[in-house]
Amino acid sequence: MKTGKVYLIGAGPGDPGLITVKGASCLERADVIIYDFLASRKLLKYAREDAEVIYVGKRGGAHTVSQSEINNLIVEKAKAGLTVARLKGGDPFIFGRGGEEAEILVGEDILFEVVPGVTSAIAAPAYAGIPITHRKHTASVAFITGHEDPTKPGSNVNWKNIATGVGTLIFLMGVKNVDRITEKLIEHGRSPDTPVVLVRWGTTSKQTVISGKLSNIVQQVEDSGFKPPAVIVVGEVVRLRSVLNWFEKKPLFGKTVVVTRARAQASNLVERLEELGAECLEVPTIEVAPPEDLTPLDQAIENIGAYDWLVFGSVNGVRFFLDRLYAGGKDARDLGDLKLCAVGPATARRLKESGLRTDLMPETYKAESIVAEFRKEDMTGKRVLLPRPTGARPILPVELGKMGAIVDEIIAYRNEPVCHNLDELKELLKKNEIDLVTFTSSSTVKNFRKLFTEEEVRTLLPDLTVASIGPITADTARKLGFKVSVVPEEYTISGLCDAIERYYKKV
C-alpha cells in the first residue's frame, strides 16, 4: 500500500480567520484531521463530510493523549495510505512540538509538509494593540518559552542576554512561571519599572489583558486569578497599547451570540457579527432540503408559461425553483413575460445573479406588504405561482385569492428541524455565558424552543436576550415566552446586525 502524506498545519492563535489559505486547502483535502486544544474547532468546517476528525487535546499539563500516542497515531494513519492534517495551535515550529513530529515522520520515511501558521507570539500582542517592534522603542524581539522541558539539566534561556540585550520579550506558556520570569529579568538587570502585559485567549472575543510592571505583575496575576493560555509581553512597546488598542473597542467584543439559522445560509450573519467583535456559536435549528415529492414543482415549471406572476419569498425559494427549472432543460428564456416579485433585497439580488429582473419588491419584507402591493394591481383572473417552504403562513395565497387571482401554492423546499452543538449551548447557558440569540424565521424560533425541556426552559431561558429579523418572527418568539429586545427596521441580515450593534451601544 502506498504511504499517505502528512501536513503539519498551523491553525493560528484562535481567530479562525487567521488560518492561511494553504492551511484551509489542506484541511479540505484531508482524510484525517488530528487537532489540538488550541486549534479553533471552527476550522473543522473545512473538513470533508467523510473525513475522520480526532481530538488529541493538549492543555498545559493535562493531555487527553500523550505526545508519543499522537506520534503513533499520525504514523498509523499515514501508513494506511491516508492524507493526514495535523492541526496545531499557532505555528507548528514555534513551541508547538512540530519539529519532534516531523523527525518521527522522517524516521518512518513518511512524506510531509509544514504549513506555517500565525503564532500567538505575534497575533496576541497585535490584537491587544501592541506592536512587538517599533522604530522609536525597539529594534529587537525574542520569543522565549515560559515552560521549559522539565527533564533538561539546567536552562537554555540566557537570562542575562535577554534581560538587557533584547527590546521586546515574548514568553509563551509562562503564566504558571511568571514569578520566576520576572525575578530572573530583574535579577539580570531589567528595570523593575519595565511595562508588562499578559494576553489571555488572544485574538478571540474572550481576550483578557492585564497590565503592570515587572515589579508588580505577579501580584496582579494572583489577585485576578489569571489562568493560561496566555502570552506575556515585556518591553517599552507595551505602553503603545493605550493608544493602539483596537480589537477590544469593537462594539460586540466579549459578546457570545447564538446563530440559529441554517448552516448553509449562516455565513453572512456570522461573518458580520464576528466583524463587530462577537463570538458566534452556530446552533442551526433548521436545515433546508428539497421537497419529498418534486412532482408538483416540476409540473408547475413545465406549465410556467401559463402564469402571470411568480412570487419568491426567500433566497431559498429562488434557488430550489431555478435548480428544478435548469434540471428540466429550461432556462430564464422560458419565463417569457412572467412578472417576478421578490421579498427583500437578498431575494432580488439572487434573481439578478441569475439574469432575472424583479418587477415588484415591497418596501417592507413580509407577506402583508406583498398583499398591499398587489392590491394596487388588477389581479382578477391572474395566475400566480408561489414556490414556498413547508409551514409557510397562509396569508398570501388567501388574500390573493380574495382579489380574484388564481393561486398555485407549491412546496419548493422543506425546513427540517436539526440539532447541532446543543451540549455546548446548554453548558454555556448554565454558566450564563450566552449574551444573545438570533432568530431569522419563525421556524428557527419554534425549533430552538423544542430543544429544551420544560424544566430547562424555566432554568436556562428566562433571561435570554433575543434578536429577531422582523416582526413576524418576533411575535412567534414572544408567544413562546422569549423576551425580544432587538427588531430591526429593515428586515434583512444587514439590518439585523445594525440593530444589534445599536442595542449594545445603548446598554
Short mmCIF file of C-alpha atoms in Angstrom, two decimals:
data_model
loop_
_atom_site.label_atom_id
_atom_site.label_comp_id
_atom_site.label_asym_id
_atom_site.label_seq_id
_atom_site.Cartn_x
_atom_site.Cartn_y
_atom_site.Cartn_z
CA MET A 1 0.00 0.00 0.00
CA LYS A 2 1.23 3.47 -0.86
CA THR A 3 2.03 5.59 2.20
CA GLY A 4 -0.03 8.74 2.65
CA LYS A 5 1.17 12.26 3.33
CA VAL A 6 1.11 14.39 6.47
CA TYR A 7 0.55 18.15 6.61
CA LEU A 8 1.73 19.82 9.82
CA ILE A 9 -0.62 22.81 9.79
CA GLY A 10 -0.51 25.91 11.96
CA ALA A 11 -4.09 26.70 12.96
CA GLY A 12 -3.27 30.22 14.10
CA PRO A 13 -3.87 31.69 17.56
CA GLY A 14 -7.64 31.36 17.96
CA ASP A 15 -9.34 33.64 15.45
CA PRO A 16 -10.34 31.15 12.73
CA GLY A 17 -9.97 33.90 10.13
CA LEU A 18 -6.20 33.77 10.64
CA ILE A 19 -5.80 30.30 9.10
CA THR A 20 -3.71 30.52 5.93
CA VAL A 21 -5.22 29.83 2.52
CA LYS A 22 -2.96 26.81 2.14
CA GLY A 23 -3.86 25.56 5.61
CA ALA A 24 -7.57 25.67 4.77
CA SER A 25 -6.93 23.95 1.44
CA CYS A 26 -5.06 21.10 3.16
CA LEU A 27 -7.93 20.63 5.63
CA GLU A 28 -10.37 20.37 2.74
CA ARG A 29 -8.33 17.57 1.17
CA ALA A 30 -7.53 15.60 4.32
CA ASP A 31 -8.84 12.10 5.01
CA VAL A 32 -7.97 12.50 8.70
CA ILE A 33 -7.72 15.65 10.85
CA ILE A 34 -5.88 15.36 14.18
CA TYR A 35 -6.30 18.58 16.14
CA ASP A 36 -5.23 20.15 19.45
CA PHE A 37 -6.99 22.08 22.23
CA LEU A 38 -5.62 25.42 21.00
CA ALA A 39 -6.77 24.89 17.39
CA SER A 40 -10.15 26.58 16.85
CA ARG A 41 -12.90 23.99 16.35
CA LYS A 42 -14.45 26.37 13.83
CA LEU A 43 -11.70 25.35 11.41
CA LEU A 44 -13.33 21.93 11.22
CA LYS A 45 -15.87 23.49 8.85
CA TYR A 46 -13.24 22.92 6.15
CA ALA A 47 -13.28 19.16 6.77
CA ARG A 48 -14.89 16.86 4.25
CA GLU A 49 -18.10 15.22 5.45
CA ASP A 50 -16.41 11.82 5.29
CA ALA A 51 -13.17 12.92 6.97
CA GLU A 52 -12.18 11.32 10.28
CA VAL A 53 -11.74 14.01 12.93
CA ILE A 54 -9.71 13.13 16.04
CA TYR A 55 -9.28 15.38 19.08
CA VAL A 56 -5.98 14.97 20.95
CA GLY A 57 -6.44 17.93 23.30
CA LYS A 58 -3.32 19.22 24.98
CA ARG A 59 -3.79 21.92 27.59
CA GLY A 60 -0.91 22.73 29.87
CA GLY A 61 -0.04 19.57 31.76
CA ALA A 62 -3.40 17.87 31.11
CA HIS A 63 -3.15 15.80 27.94
CA THR A 64 -6.05 13.81 26.55
CA VAL A 65 -3.49 11.87 24.51
CA SER A 66 0.26 11.74 25.19
CA GLN A 67 2.73 13.07 22.62
CA SER A 68 4.04 9.58 21.90
CA GLU A 69 0.48 8.38 21.28
CA ILE A 70 -0.10 11.30 18.94
CA ASN A 71 3.07 10.44 17.04
CA ASN A 72 1.96 6.82 16.71
CA LEU A 73 -1.49 7.90 15.55
CA ILE A 74 -0.10 10.15 12.82
CA VAL A 75 2.23 7.39 11.60
CA GLU A 76 -0.55 4.78 11.68
CA LYS A 77 -2.93 6.89 9.60
CA ALA A 78 -0.26 7.88 7.08
CA LYS A 79 0.90 4.27 6.64
CA ALA A 80 -2.72 3.35 5.91
CA GLY A 81 -2.38 5.48 2.79
CA LEU A 82 -4.36 8.43 4.13
CA THR A 83 -3.79 12.17 3.81
CA VAL A 84 -3.35 13.44 7.36
CA ALA A 85 -3.83 17.03 8.53
CA ARG A 86 -2.11 17.56 11.87
CA LEU A 87 -3.73 20.78 13.05
CA LYS A 88 -1.75 22.56 15.76
CA GLY A 89 -2.46 25.82 17.56
CA GLY A 90 -0.35 28.78 16.42
CA ASP A 91 2.64 27.71 14.33
CA PRO A 92 3.81 24.08 14.45
CA PHE A 93 7.50 25.03 14.61
CA ILE A 94 7.24 27.71 17.33
CA PHE A 95 6.99 25.90 20.68
CA GLY A 96 4.50 23.56 19.04
CA ARG A 97 6.49 20.30 19.05
CA GLY A 98 6.03 20.20 15.30
CA GLY A 99 9.75 19.62 14.91
CA GLU A 100 9.53 16.47 17.02
CA GLU A 101 6.61 15.17 14.97
CA ALA A 102 8.47 15.94 11.73
CA GLU A 103 11.51 13.99 12.97
CA ILE A 104 9.29 10.97 13.64
CA LEU A 105 7.91 11.19 10.11
CA VAL A 106 11.41 11.36 8.63
CA GLY A 107 12.37 8.28 10.64
CA GLU A 108 9.32 6.43 9.31
CA ASP A 109 10.02 7.58 5.72
CA ILE A 110 6.66 9.37 5.52
CA LEU A 111 6.28 12.34 3.19
CA PHE A 112 5.25 15.55 4.96
CA GLU A 113 4.89 19.29 4.50
CA VAL A 114 4.88 22.10 7.04
CA VAL A 115 2.19 24.76 6.63
CA PRO A 116 3.24 27.69 8.85
CA GLY A 117 0.60 29.37 10.99
CA VAL A 118 0.20 32.77 12.62
CA THR A 119 1.82 32.37 16.01
CA SER A 120 0.17 33.80 19.12
CA ALA A 121 3.53 35.40 19.89
CA ILE A 122 2.76 37.90 17.14
CA ALA A 123 -1.03 37.84 16.92
CA ALA A 124 -1.96 38.15 20.61
CA PRO A 125 0.08 41.35 21.11
CA ALA A 126 -1.27 42.74 17.82
CA TYR A 127 -4.88 42.16 18.92
CA ALA A 128 -4.02 43.80 22.24
CA GLY A 129 -2.74 46.90 20.40
CA ILE A 130 0.97 46.17 20.92
CA PRO A 131 3.42 46.23 18.00
CA ILE A 132 6.26 43.97 19.11
CA THR A 133 8.76 46.12 17.18
CA HIS A 134 8.68 49.89 16.71
CA ARG A 135 11.36 52.24 15.37
CA LYS A 136 11.02 54.58 18.33
CA HIS A 137 11.08 51.89 21.01
CA THR A 138 12.86 48.69 19.99
CA ALA A 139 14.67 47.04 17.12
CA SER A 140 14.78 43.52 18.54
CA VAL A 141 12.39 40.87 19.79
CA ALA A 142 12.85 37.42 21.32
CA PHE A 143 10.43 34.51 21.64
CA ILE A 144 11.07 32.52 24.81
CA THR A 145 9.35 29.50 26.26
CA GLY A 146 7.97 30.04 29.72
CA HIS A 147 7.70 26.30 30.20
CA GLU A 148 10.99 24.53 29.53
CA ASP A 149 11.32 20.77 29.26
CA PRO A 150 11.41 19.68 32.92
CA THR A 151 13.73 16.76 32.08
CA LYS A 152 16.56 19.03 30.87
CA PRO A 153 19.51 19.71 33.18
CA GLY A 154 19.74 23.47 33.68
CA SER A 155 18.17 26.12 31.45
CA ASN A 156 18.68 27.04 27.80
CA VAL A 157 17.50 30.59 28.47
CA ASN A 158 20.37 33.07 28.73
CA TRP A 159 18.70 35.42 31.19
CA LYS A 160 21.49 37.98 31.19
CA ASN A 161 21.41 38.38 27.41
CA ILE A 162 17.65 38.70 27.10
CA ALA A 163 17.25 40.89 30.19
CA THR A 164 19.46 43.68 28.85
CA GLY A 165 20.12 42.84 25.20
CA VAL A 166 16.64 42.47 23.68
CA GLY A 167 13.97 45.17 23.42
CA THR A 168 10.76 43.13 23.42
CA LEU A 169 10.41 39.77 25.15
CA ILE A 170 7.57 37.40 24.29
CA PHE A 171 7.05 34.47 26.66
CA LEU A 172 4.73 31.64 25.67
CA MET A 173 3.26 29.14 28.14
CA GLY A 174 4.61 31.20 31.02
CA VAL A 175 1.65 32.10 33.25
CA LYS A 176 2.44 29.49 35.89
CA ASN A 177 6.07 30.67 35.96
CA VAL A 178 5.51 34.42 35.78
CA ASP A 179 7.08 34.88 39.22
CA ARG A 180 10.28 33.14 38.12
CA ILE A 181 10.36 35.05 34.82
CA THR A 182 10.05 38.48 36.43
CA GLU A 183 12.52 37.56 39.17
CA LYS A 184 15.15 36.44 36.64
CA LEU A 185 14.73 39.52 34.43
CA ILE A 186 15.10 41.95 37.35
CA GLU A 187 17.98 39.92 38.80
CA HIS A 188 19.86 40.19 35.49
CA GLY A 189 19.41 43.91 35.00
CA ARG A 190 15.97 44.67 33.56
CA SER A 191 14.32 47.66 35.20
CA PRO A 192 11.52 46.76 37.65
CA ASP A 193 9.51 49.57 36.01
CA THR A 194 9.51 47.85 32.61
CA PRO A 195 5.88 47.54 31.41
CA VAL A 196 4.38 44.06 31.08
CA VAL A 197 1.08 42.67 29.79
CA LEU A 198 -0.43 39.22 29.78
CA VAL A 199 -2.87 38.46 26.96
CA ARG A 200 -5.20 35.51 27.56
CA TRP A 201 -7.12 33.89 24.70
CA GLY A 202 -5.67 36.48 22.34
CA THR A 203 -7.50 37.16 19.03
CA THR A 204 -10.81 35.78 20.37
CA SER A 205 -13.76 37.56 21.95
CA LYS A 206 -12.65 36.00 25.26
CA GLN A 207 -9.42 38.01 25.09
CA THR A 208 -8.42 39.32 28.50
CA VAL A 209 -5.46 41.60 29.20
CA ILE A 210 -3.82 42.60 32.46
CA SER A 211 -1.12 45.25 32.55
CA GLY A 212 1.55 46.11 35.05
CA LYS A 213 5.30 46.34 35.62
CA LEU A 214 7.90 43.70 36.29
CA SER A 215 7.76 44.73 39.92
CA ASN A 216 4.02 44.16 40.41
CA ILE A 217 2.66 41.92 37.66
CA VAL A 218 2.96 38.76 39.77
CA GLN A 219 0.64 40.22 42.39
CA GLN A 220 -1.83 41.28 39.70
CA VAL A 221 -1.85 37.78 38.21
CA GLU A 222 -2.56 36.30 41.64
CA ASP A 223 -5.22 38.87 42.55
CA SER A 224 -7.11 38.43 39.27
CA GLY A 225 -6.88 34.64 39.21
CA PHE A 226 -5.41 34.90 35.72
CA LYS A 227 -5.12 31.49 34.04
CA PRO A 228 -3.43 30.06 30.92
CA PRO A 229 -3.35 30.10 27.94
CA ALA A 230 -1.69 33.49 27.69
CA VAL A 231 1.20 35.34 26.09
CA ILE A 232 3.48 37.54 28.21
CA VAL A 233 4.88 40.70 26.59
CA VAL A 234 7.71 42.63 28.25
CA GLY A 235 9.10 45.91 26.90
CA GLU A 236 8.53 49.59 26.18
CA VAL A 237 6.22 48.79 23.25
CA VAL A 238 3.61 47.75 25.81
CA ARG A 239 2.98 51.45 26.51
CA LEU A 240 1.52 51.82 22.99
CA ARG A 241 -1.47 49.70 23.98
CA SER A 242 -3.19 52.74 25.49
CA VAL A 243 -3.25 54.31 22.01
CA LEU A 244 -3.39 51.34 19.62
CA ASN A 245 -5.86 49.03 21.37
CA TRP A 246 -8.36 48.36 18.56
CA PHE A 247 -9.80 44.88 18.97
CA GLU A 248 -11.37 45.34 22.40
CA LYS A 249 -13.13 48.50 21.19
CA LYS A 250 -15.31 46.60 18.74
CA PRO A 251 -19.00 47.09 19.64
CA LEU A 252 -19.73 43.40 20.26
CA PHE A 253 -16.37 42.50 21.80
CA GLY A 254 -16.81 39.94 24.57
CA LYS A 255 -20.35 39.01 23.49
CA THR A 256 -21.30 35.42 22.68
CA VAL A 257 -24.09 35.26 20.11
CA VAL A 258 -26.05 32.15 19.14
CA VAL A 259 -26.90 31.86 15.43
CA THR A 260 -29.83 29.53 14.76
CA ARG A 261 -30.00 29.99 11.00
CA ALA A 262 -29.45 27.05 8.66
CA ARG A 263 -25.71 26.42 8.39
CA ALA A 264 -25.70 26.78 4.60
CA GLN A 265 -27.03 30.33 4.95
CA ALA A 266 -25.45 31.45 8.21
CA SER A 267 -22.10 32.60 6.85
CA ASN A 268 -23.12 36.21 6.11
CA LEU A 269 -24.65 36.66 9.55
CA VAL A 270 -21.73 35.01 11.34
CA GLU A 271 -19.12 36.97 9.38
CA ARG A 272 -20.81 40.29 10.10
CA LEU A 273 -21.25 39.57 13.82
CA GLU A 274 -17.64 38.43 14.12
CA GLU A 275 -16.50 41.57 12.32
CA LEU A 276 -18.30 43.52 15.06
CA GLY A 277 -16.32 41.57 17.66
CA ALA A 278 -18.77 38.83 18.70
CA GLU A 279 -18.01 35.18 19.32
CA CYS A 280 -20.61 33.20 17.37
CA LEU A 281 -21.90 29.79 18.36
CA GLU A 282 -23.70 28.20 15.45
CA VAL A 283 -26.67 26.15 16.62
CA PRO A 284 -28.62 25.66 13.38
CA THR A 285 -32.17 24.62 14.21
CA ILE A 286 -33.29 24.15 10.62
CA GLU A 287 -31.86 22.51 7.56
CA VAL A 288 -33.10 23.39 4.10
CA ALA A 289 -33.90 20.38 1.89
CA PRO A 290 -35.76 19.67 -1.37
CA PRO A 291 -39.41 18.63 -1.12
CA GLU A 292 -40.06 14.93 -0.62
CA ASP A 293 -42.14 14.92 -3.80
CA LEU A 294 -40.78 17.05 -6.66
CA THR A 295 -43.70 16.30 -8.99
CA PRO A 296 -45.88 19.38 -8.18
CA LEU A 297 -42.90 21.72 -8.58
CA ASP A 298 -41.80 20.09 -11.82
CA GLN A 299 -45.33 20.21 -13.23
CA ALA A 300 -45.66 23.90 -12.39
CA ILE A 301 -42.35 24.59 -14.13
CA GLU A 302 -43.47 22.56 -17.15
CA ASN A 303 -46.53 24.84 -17.41
CA ILE A 304 -44.67 28.03 -16.45
CA GLY A 305 -45.96 29.90 -19.50
CA ALA A 306 -49.49 29.78 -18.10
CA TYR A 307 -48.66 32.08 -15.16
CA ASP A 308 -48.72 35.86 -14.92
CA TRP A 309 -46.80 36.28 -11.64
CA LEU A 310 -44.06 34.31 -9.91
CA VAL A 311 -43.61 35.31 -6.24
CA PHE A 312 -40.45 34.45 -4.30
CA GLY A 313 -40.43 34.94 -0.54
CA SER A 314 -36.81 33.95 0.06
CA VAL A 315 -33.43 33.22 -1.46
CA ASN A 316 -34.07 29.52 -0.88
CA GLY A 317 -37.24 29.70 -2.95
CA VAL A 318 -35.27 31.16 -5.85
CA ARG A 319 -32.51 28.58 -5.50
CA PHE A 320 -34.68 25.49 -5.42
CA PHE A 321 -37.02 26.76 -8.15
CA LEU A 322 -34.17 27.55 -10.54
CA ASP A 323 -32.45 24.24 -9.77
CA ARG A 324 -35.54 22.39 -10.97
CA LEU A 325 -36.01 24.77 -13.90
CA TYR A 326 -32.49 24.00 -15.15
CA ALA A 327 -32.81 20.29 -14.33
CA GLY A 328 -35.83 20.16 -16.64
CA GLY A 329 -33.85 21.53 -19.55
CA LYS A 330 -35.25 25.05 -19.30
CA ASP A 331 -33.62 28.40 -18.55
CA ALA A 332 -34.53 32.05 -17.96
CA ARG A 333 -35.85 32.43 -21.52
CA ASP A 334 -38.71 30.06 -20.69
CA LEU A 335 -40.07 32.53 -18.16
CA GLY A 336 -41.08 34.78 -21.06
CA ASP A 337 -43.25 37.72 -19.99
CA LEU A 338 -43.76 36.34 -16.49
CA LYS A 339 -43.55 39.07 -13.84
CA LEU A 340 -41.38 38.46 -10.79
CA CYS A 341 -41.99 39.56 -7.22
CA ALA A 342 -39.21 39.30 -4.63
CA VAL A 343 -39.47 39.76 -0.87
CA GLY A 344 -36.35 41.58 0.25
CA PRO A 345 -33.14 42.75 -1.43
CA ALA A 346 -31.32 39.45 -0.88
CA THR A 347 -34.01 37.60 -2.85
CA ALA A 348 -33.94 40.25 -5.59
CA ARG A 349 -30.15 40.04 -5.69
CA ARG A 350 -30.28 36.26 -6.11
CA LEU A 351 -32.65 36.71 -9.07
CA LYS A 352 -30.37 39.33 -10.60
CA GLU A 353 -27.40 36.96 -10.31
CA SER A 354 -29.39 34.56 -12.47
CA GLY A 355 -30.12 37.24 -15.06
CA LEU A 356 -33.67 37.92 -13.88
CA ARG A 357 -35.12 41.35 -13.15
CA THR A 358 -37.52 41.91 -10.26
CA ASP A 359 -40.76 43.67 -11.22
CA LEU A 360 -42.10 44.15 -7.71
CA MET A 361 -40.45 44.35 -4.29
CA PRO A 362 -42.40 45.66 -1.29
CA GLU A 363 -40.85 48.33 0.91
CA THR A 364 -41.13 46.11 3.97
CA TYR A 365 -40.22 42.48 3.67
CA LYS A 366 -43.22 40.45 4.80
CA ALA A 367 -46.32 38.85 3.28
CA GLU A 368 -48.64 41.65 4.40
CA SER A 369 -46.61 44.14 2.37
CA ILE A 370 -46.84 41.96 -0.75
CA VAL A 371 -50.60 41.84 -0.30
CA ALA A 372 -50.70 45.64 -0.05
CA GLU A 373 -48.70 45.99 -3.27
CA PHE A 374 -50.88 43.55 -5.21
CA ARG A 375 -54.00 45.43 -4.13
CA LYS A 376 -52.73 48.21 -6.39
CA GLU A 377 -52.95 45.78 -9.34
CA ASP A 378 -55.96 44.25 -11.06
CA MET A 379 -55.45 40.63 -10.05
CA THR A 380 -58.77 39.32 -11.35
CA GLY A 381 -58.10 36.11 -13.27
CA LYS A 382 -54.33 36.47 -12.91
CA ARG A 383 -52.46 33.22 -12.33
CA VAL A 384 -49.89 33.40 -9.54
CA LEU A 385 -47.27 30.76 -8.73
CA LEU A 386 -45.97 30.69 -5.14
CA PRO A 387 -42.90 28.42 -4.64
CA ARG A 388 -42.80 28.19 -0.83
CA PRO A 389 -41.38 26.24 2.09
CA THR A 390 -43.33 23.82 4.23
CA GLY A 391 -45.13 25.58 7.06
CA ALA A 392 -45.39 28.98 5.34
CA ARG A 393 -48.09 31.34 6.59
CA PRO A 394 -51.32 31.19 4.54
CA ILE A 395 -51.95 34.94 4.36
CA LEU A 396 -50.52 35.44 0.86
CA PRO A 397 -52.49 32.78 -1.07
CA VAL A 398 -55.65 33.55 0.91
CA GLU A 399 -55.54 37.31 0.27
CA LEU A 400 -54.56 36.93 -3.39
CA GLY A 401 -57.50 34.58 -3.82
CA LYS A 402 -59.81 37.23 -2.37
CA MET A 403 -58.54 39.62 -5.06
CA GLY A 404 -59.67 37.21 -7.74
CA ALA A 405 -56.28 35.70 -8.51
CA ILE A 406 -55.85 32.02 -9.32
CA VAL A 407 -53.10 30.92 -6.94
CA ASP A 408 -50.99 27.77 -7.15
CA GLU A 409 -49.04 27.24 -3.95
CA ILE A 410 -46.32 24.59 -4.31
CA ILE A 411 -43.65 23.30 -1.96
CA ALA A 412 -40.22 24.30 -3.32
CA TYR A 413 -38.25 23.28 -0.23
CA ARG A 414 -38.56 21.97 3.31
CA ASN A 415 -37.37 23.50 6.57
CA GLU A 416 -36.32 20.42 8.52
CA PRO A 417 -35.55 20.64 12.25
CA VAL A 418 -31.96 19.77 13.18
CA CYS A 419 -29.81 19.95 16.28
CA HIS A 420 -26.11 20.84 16.35
CA ASN A 421 -23.82 21.93 19.22
CA LEU A 422 -26.66 21.51 21.71
CA ASP A 423 -24.46 20.25 24.56
CA GLU A 424 -22.13 23.23 24.19
CA LEU A 425 -25.09 25.62 24.08
CA LYS A 426 -26.65 24.23 27.25
CA GLU A 427 -23.31 24.29 29.06
CA LEU A 428 -22.82 27.96 28.18
CA LEU A 429 -26.39 28.77 29.23
CA LYS A 430 -25.76 27.12 32.60
CA LYS A 431 -22.69 29.35 33.04
CA ASN A 432 -24.70 32.40 31.94
CA GLU A 433 -22.22 32.94 29.10
CA ILE A 434 -24.73 33.45 26.26
CA ASP A 435 -25.42 37.13 25.62
CA LEU A 436 -27.80 36.98 22.67
CA VAL A 437 -29.74 34.53 20.49
CA THR A 438 -30.64 35.47 16.92
CA PHE A 439 -33.72 34.22 15.09
CA THR A 440 -34.15 34.72 11.33
CA SER A 441 -37.51 32.99 10.85
CA SER A 442 -40.40 31.62 12.86
CA SER A 443 -39.11 28.12 12.11
CA THR A 444 -35.82 28.84 13.87
CA VAL A 445 -37.72 30.04 16.95
CA LYS A 446 -40.05 27.04 17.14
CA ASN A 447 -37.29 24.51 16.61
CA PHE A 448 -35.00 26.24 19.12
CA ARG A 449 -37.71 26.06 21.77
CA LYS A 450 -38.17 22.32 21.11
CA LEU A 451 -34.53 21.69 22.06
CA PHE A 452 -35.34 22.29 25.74
CA THR A 453 -37.42 20.50 28.34
CA GLU A 454 -39.93 22.48 30.41
CA GLU A 455 -37.50 22.41 33.34
CA GLU A 456 -34.68 23.74 31.13
CA VAL A 457 -36.95 26.50 29.83
CA ARG A 458 -37.52 27.64 33.43
CA THR A 459 -33.86 27.41 34.48
CA LEU A 460 -31.89 28.27 31.33
CA LEU A 461 -34.04 30.56 29.18
CA PRO A 462 -35.96 33.07 31.35
CA ASP A 463 -33.48 35.94 30.96
CA LEU A 464 -32.33 35.17 27.43
CA THR A 465 -31.90 38.24 25.22
CA VAL A 466 -33.29 37.72 21.72
CA ALA A 467 -32.77 39.50 18.40
CA SER A 468 -35.37 38.83 15.69
CA ILE A 469 -35.04 39.63 11.99
CA GLY A 470 -38.58 41.02 11.78
CA PRO A 471 -41.94 41.48 13.50
CA ILE A 472 -43.45 38.14 12.42
CA THR A 473 -40.52 36.21 13.85
CA ALA A 474 -40.58 38.45 16.93
CA ASP A 475 -44.28 37.69 17.52
CA THR A 476 -43.57 33.96 17.29
CA ALA A 477 -40.75 34.34 19.82
CA ARG A 478 -42.91 36.31 22.26
CA LYS A 479 -45.72 33.74 22.04
CA LEU A 480 -43.20 31.08 23.04
CA GLY A 481 -42.10 33.12 26.05
CA PHE A 482 -38.93 34.79 24.80
CA LYS A 483 -38.07 38.38 25.60
CA VAL A 484 -37.35 40.09 22.26
CA SER A 485 -35.00 43.04 22.68
CA VAL A 486 -33.92 43.69 19.09
CA VAL A 487 -36.07 44.01 15.95
CA PRO A 488 -34.57 45.95 13.02
CA GLU A 489 -36.44 48.48 10.91
CA GLU A 490 -35.11 46.75 7.78
CA TYR A 491 -35.85 43.02 7.85
CA THR A 492 -32.53 41.84 6.43
CA ILE A 493 -29.35 40.28 7.80
CA SER A 494 -27.59 43.63 7.44
CA GLY A 495 -30.45 45.40 9.20
CA LEU A 496 -30.42 42.82 12.00
CA CYS A 497 -26.68 43.29 12.59
CA ASP A 498 -27.03 47.07 12.58
CA ALA A 499 -29.83 46.84 15.14
CA ILE A 500 -27.77 44.53 17.37
CA GLU A 501 -24.87 46.97 17.22
CA ARG A 502 -27.13 49.88 18.19
CA TYR A 503 -28.64 47.87 21.04
CA TYR A 504 -25.27 47.16 22.64
CA LYS A 505 -24.12 50.73 22.22
CA LYS A 506 -27.13 51.80 24.28
CA VAL A 507 -26.73 49.19 27.02
#
